[in-house]
Coordinates of C-alpha atoms in Angstrom, one line a residue:
Chain A
M23 CA 43.9 51.8 76.3
N24 CA 45.0 48.7 78.1
P25 CA 47.8 47.0 76.0
F26 CA 46.2 43.6 76.5
I27 CA 42.8 44.7 75.0
E28 CA 44.8 46.5 72.2
F29 CA 46.5 43.2 71.4
V30 CA 43.2 41.2 71.4
V31 CA 41.5 43.8 69.2
A32 CA 44.4 43.8 66.7
S33 CA 44.4 40.0 66.5
L34 CA 40.7 39.8 65.9
I35 CA 40.9 42.3 63.1
V36 CA 43.8 40.4 61.5
V37 CA 41.9 37.1 61.8
G38 CA 38.7 38.6 60.4
A39 CA 40.5 40.2 57.5
L40 CA 42.3 36.9 56.8
F41 CA 39.1 34.9 56.5
A42 CA 37.5 37.6 54.4
L43 CA 40.5 37.3 52.1
L44 CA 40.2 33.5 52.0
G45 CA 36.6 33.9 51.0
S46 CA 37.6 36.0 48.0
V47 CA 40.4 33.6 47.2
G48 CA 37.8 30.8 47.1
L49 CA 35.6 32.9 44.8
A50 CA 38.5 33.3 42.4
R51 CA 40.0 29.8 42.5
L52 CA 37.1 27.4 42.7
P53 CA 35.9 25.9 39.4
D54 CA 32.2 26.3 39.1
F55 CA 29.2 28.3 40.4
F56 CA 28.1 26.0 43.2
T57 CA 31.6 25.6 44.7
R58 CA 32.2 29.3 44.4
L59 CA 29.0 29.9 46.4
H60 CA 30.8 28.6 49.5
G61 CA 33.5 31.3 49.6
P62 CA 31.5 34.4 50.2
T63 CA 28.8 32.9 52.4
K64 CA 31.5 31.7 54.7
A65 CA 33.6 34.8 54.8
T66 CA 30.6 36.4 56.6
T67 CA 30.6 34.0 59.4
L68 CA 34.1 34.0 60.8
G69 CA 35.5 37.0 58.9
V70 CA 32.7 39.5 59.8
G71 CA 32.2 37.8 63.2
A72 CA 35.8 38.4 64.3
M73 CA 35.8 42.0 63.0
V74 CA 32.5 42.8 64.7
L75 CA 33.8 41.4 67.9
A76 CA 36.9 43.5 67.7
S77 CA 34.7 46.6 67.1
A78 CA 32.5 45.8 70.2
L79 CA 35.6 45.3 72.3
Y80 CA 37.3 48.5 71.1
F81 CA 34.3 50.8 71.6
T82 CA 33.5 49.2 75.0
A83 CA 37.1 49.9 76.1
M84 CA 37.2 53.5 74.6
R85 CA 33.9 54.8 75.9
D86 CA 31.8 54.5 79.0
G87 CA 29.2 51.7 78.8
V88 CA 29.0 48.6 76.7
S89 CA 28.8 48.8 72.9
L90 CA 26.3 46.3 71.6
H91 CA 25.4 47.6 68.1
E92 CA 27.8 45.0 66.8
I93 CA 25.7 42.1 68.1
A94 CA 22.8 43.3 66.1
V95 CA 25.0 43.6 63.0
M96 CA 26.1 40.0 63.5
M97 CA 22.5 38.8 64.0
F98 CA 21.3 40.4 60.8
L99 CA 24.1 39.0 58.8
F100 CA 23.6 35.5 60.1
I101 CA 19.9 35.7 59.3
T102 CA 20.3 37.1 55.8
A103 CA 23.4 35.3 54.5
P104 CA 21.8 31.9 54.2
V105 CA 18.8 33.4 52.5
S106 CA 20.8 35.1 49.8
A107 CA 22.9 31.9 49.3
H108 CA 19.8 29.9 49.0
L109 CA 18.2 32.1 46.4
L110 CA 21.4 32.3 44.3
A111 CA 21.7 28.5 44.4
K112 CA 18.0 28.1 43.5
A113 CA 18.3 30.5 40.6
A114 CA 21.4 28.7 39.2
L115 CA 19.7 25.3 39.5
H116 CA 16.7 26.6 37.6
R117 CA 18.8 28.0 34.8
Q118 CA 20.8 24.8 34.6
R119 CA 17.6 22.8 34.2
R120 CA 16.3 25.2 31.5
E121 CA 19.5 24.9 29.5
A122 CA 19.4 21.1 29.8
D123 CA 15.9 21.1 28.5
K124 CA 16.9 23.3 25.6
A125 CA 19.8 21.0 24.7
Q126 CA 17.5 18.0 24.4
Chain B
M369 CA -3.3 28.0 73.7
K370 CA -2.2 31.5 72.8
H371 CA -1.5 34.3 75.2
R372 CA -3.5 37.4 74.2
L373 CA -1.0 40.0 75.2
L374 CA 2.2 38.1 74.2
P375 CA 1.4 35.8 71.3
R376 CA 5.1 35.0 70.8
P377 CA 7.1 35.5 74.0
A378 CA 10.4 34.4 72.4
L379 CA 10.0 36.9 69.6
S380 CA 9.1 39.7 72.0
V381 CA 12.2 39.0 74.1
T382 CA 14.4 38.9 71.0
L383 CA 13.0 42.2 69.7
F384 CA 13.5 43.9 73.1
L385 CA 17.1 42.7 73.3
L386 CA 17.8 43.7 69.7
W387 CA 16.3 47.2 70.4
A388 CA 18.5 47.6 73.4
A389 CA 21.6 46.5 71.4
L390 CA 20.8 48.9 68.5
S391 CA 20.1 51.9 70.7
N392 CA 23.3 51.2 72.6
A393 CA 22.1 53.2 75.6
A394 CA 20.2 52.0 78.6
S395 CA 18.1 55.2 79.1
A396 CA 14.7 54.7 80.5
G397 CA 13.0 56.2 77.5
M398 CA 14.7 54.0 75.0
L399 CA 13.9 50.9 77.0
L400 CA 10.3 51.9 77.3
L401 CA 10.1 52.4 73.5
G402 CA 11.7 49.0 73.1
A403 CA 9.2 47.3 75.4
L404 CA 6.4 49.0 73.4
L405 CA 7.8 47.6 70.1
A406 CA 8.3 44.2 71.6
L407 CA 4.6 44.2 72.6
L408 CA 3.2 45.5 69.3
L409 CA 5.3 44.0 66.6
P410 CA 4.4 40.3 67.2
H411 CA 0.7 41.3 66.8
I412 CA 1.4 43.1 63.5
V413 CA 3.4 40.2 62.0
S414 CA 1.3 37.3 63.4
S415 CA -0.5 36.9 60.2
F416 CA 2.7 36.1 58.3
W417 CA 3.4 33.2 60.8
P418 CA 0.2 31.3 60.9
D419 CA 1.5 28.4 62.9
A420 CA 5.1 28.8 64.1
P421 CA 6.1 25.9 66.4
R422 CA 6.4 26.4 70.1
L423 CA 9.9 26.7 71.6
A424 CA 9.6 23.6 73.7
R425 CA 13.1 23.5 75.3
P426 CA 14.7 27.0 75.5
S427 CA 17.6 25.8 77.6
L428 CA 18.5 23.2 74.9
A429 CA 18.2 25.9 72.3
I430 CA 20.9 28.0 74.1
R431 CA 23.3 25.1 74.4
F432 CA 22.6 24.2 70.7
A433 CA 23.5 27.8 69.7
G434 CA 26.8 27.4 71.5
R435 CA 27.6 24.2 69.7
I436 CA 26.8 25.7 66.3
A437 CA 29.2 28.6 67.1
W438 CA 31.9 26.1 67.9
D439 CA 31.1 24.0 64.7
M440 CA 31.3 27.2 62.6
L441 CA 34.8 27.9 64.0
L442 CA 36.1 24.4 63.2
A443 CA 34.5 24.2 59.8
N444 CA 35.7 27.7 58.8
W445 CA 39.2 26.5 59.4
A446 CA 38.5 23.3 57.3
V447 CA 37.1 25.3 54.4
A448 CA 39.9 27.8 54.5
R449 CA 42.4 25.0 54.2
R450 CA 40.6 23.5 51.2
V451 CA 40.3 26.8 49.4
V452 CA 44.1 27.3 49.6
G453 CA 44.9 23.7 48.8
P454 CA 44.7 22.0 45.4
V455 CA 41.3 22.5 43.8
S456 CA 41.5 19.2 42.0
A457 CA 41.5 17.3 45.3
L458 CA 38.0 18.5 46.2
H459 CA 34.9 16.3 45.9
P460 CA 32.0 18.7 45.4
A461 CA 28.7 16.9 45.6
F462 CA 24.9 17.4 45.7
V463 CA 23.6 15.5 48.6
E464 CA 19.9 14.8 49.5
V465 CA 19.2 14.7 53.2
P466 CA 15.9 12.9 54.0
L467 CA 14.2 14.8 56.8
D468 CA 12.3 13.4 59.8
L469 CA 11.0 16.8 60.8
R470 CA 7.7 18.0 59.3
D471 CA 7.5 21.6 60.1
P472 CA 8.3 24.4 57.6
F473 CA 9.8 26.7 60.2
A474 CA 12.0 24.0 61.7
A475 CA 13.1 23.1 58.2
T476 CA 14.0 26.7 57.5
V477 CA 16.1 26.8 60.7
L478 CA 17.9 23.6 59.7
G479 CA 18.5 24.9 56.2
S480 CA 20.0 28.2 57.5
I481 CA 22.3 26.3 59.9
V482 CA 23.5 24.1 57.1
S483 CA 24.3 27.2 55.0
L484 CA 26.1 29.0 57.9
T485 CA 28.3 26.1 58.7
P486 CA 31.0 26.2 56.1
G487 CA 31.4 23.5 53.5
T488 CA 27.7 23.1 52.9
V489 CA 25.0 25.3 51.4
S490 CA 21.4 24.3 51.4
I491 CA 19.8 24.6 48.0
D492 CA 16.3 23.6 48.5
V493 CA 13.7 22.2 50.9
D494 CA 11.4 19.8 49.1
R495 CA 8.2 20.0 51.2
E496 CA 6.5 17.2 49.2
R497 CA 9.2 14.6 49.8
W498 CA 10.7 16.3 52.9
V499 CA 14.2 16.3 51.5
L500 CA 16.8 18.9 52.2
Q501 CA 19.0 19.4 49.1
V502 CA 22.6 20.4 50.1
H503 CA 25.6 21.3 48.1
A504 CA 28.9 20.2 49.8
L505 CA 32.2 21.7 48.9
D506 CA 34.1 18.6 49.7
A507 CA 32.2 15.4 50.5
P508 CA 34.2 12.3 49.7
D509 CA 31.6 10.3 51.7
P510 CA 28.1 11.7 51.2
D511 CA 26.5 9.2 53.6
A512 CA 28.7 10.4 56.4
L513 CA 27.6 14.0 55.7
I514 CA 24.0 13.0 55.8
R515 CA 24.5 11.2 59.1
Q516 CA 26.3 14.2 60.5
I517 CA 23.6 16.7 59.5
K518 CA 20.9 14.5 60.9
Q519 CA 22.6 13.7 64.2
H520 CA 24.3 17.1 64.8
Y521 CA 21.5 19.4 63.7
E522 CA 18.2 17.8 62.9
T523 CA 17.8 15.8 66.1
P524 CA 18.4 18.8 68.4
I525 CA 16.1 21.0 66.3
R526 CA 13.3 18.4 66.6
E527 CA 13.7 18.3 70.3
I528 CA 13.8 22.1 70.6
F529 CA 10.6 22.6 68.7
A530 CA 9.0 19.3 69.6
C531 CA 8.2 18.4 66.1

């Protein structure tokens, strides 16, 4: 494989892993549910984005033809990540309200 | 006015491209199957989308997607720095963004974009008051955040869907 492509693939994997790690660090460090929600929803955008791009580049260089599975993976993630974050946040808000009602 | 054969041209094109990406091979049979799916699926799901807005300006939509990608890169960096930095310096806040758009589908698109750009997660779309409730990881100035969401994302979305 071309050393230049090898270098690009390696850097993309490292960047992706780094942002996935930072998402987990956020999950561990941030103080409450709503701030913690930011970590994992964000790790998907740049972390997975970079890794998926690396995969597309690698398999395009290794085999004949272009590898485009990865674009589909990215699209599905970008459509579903906001939905799950939205539902988690809504559920948390609902529980908070119920507990506030009970306390009164 | 609805086209009988292609009720949602944009959805058909997306489905076809997605199929081509998934099958990863440009053989004639696979492309034919993809074209068949792109023709049939919009008819099957049309009852779930009674009145999706028309894509009024496709060229603007493509440019807008490029800008969102760039915003995501910048904002990922900003959030990464905040996560590593001192937690006590953060100003998390619930922010209510009053909306000018009046279309459920456009509101969903806006909410998803707000969730995907780091630092903000959309919590709820209130369709009675037309308010988007957002949680921000670090918003020392909530008014600036509201202005930014409205200018950067809501205005283009309203132009794209003409709503």
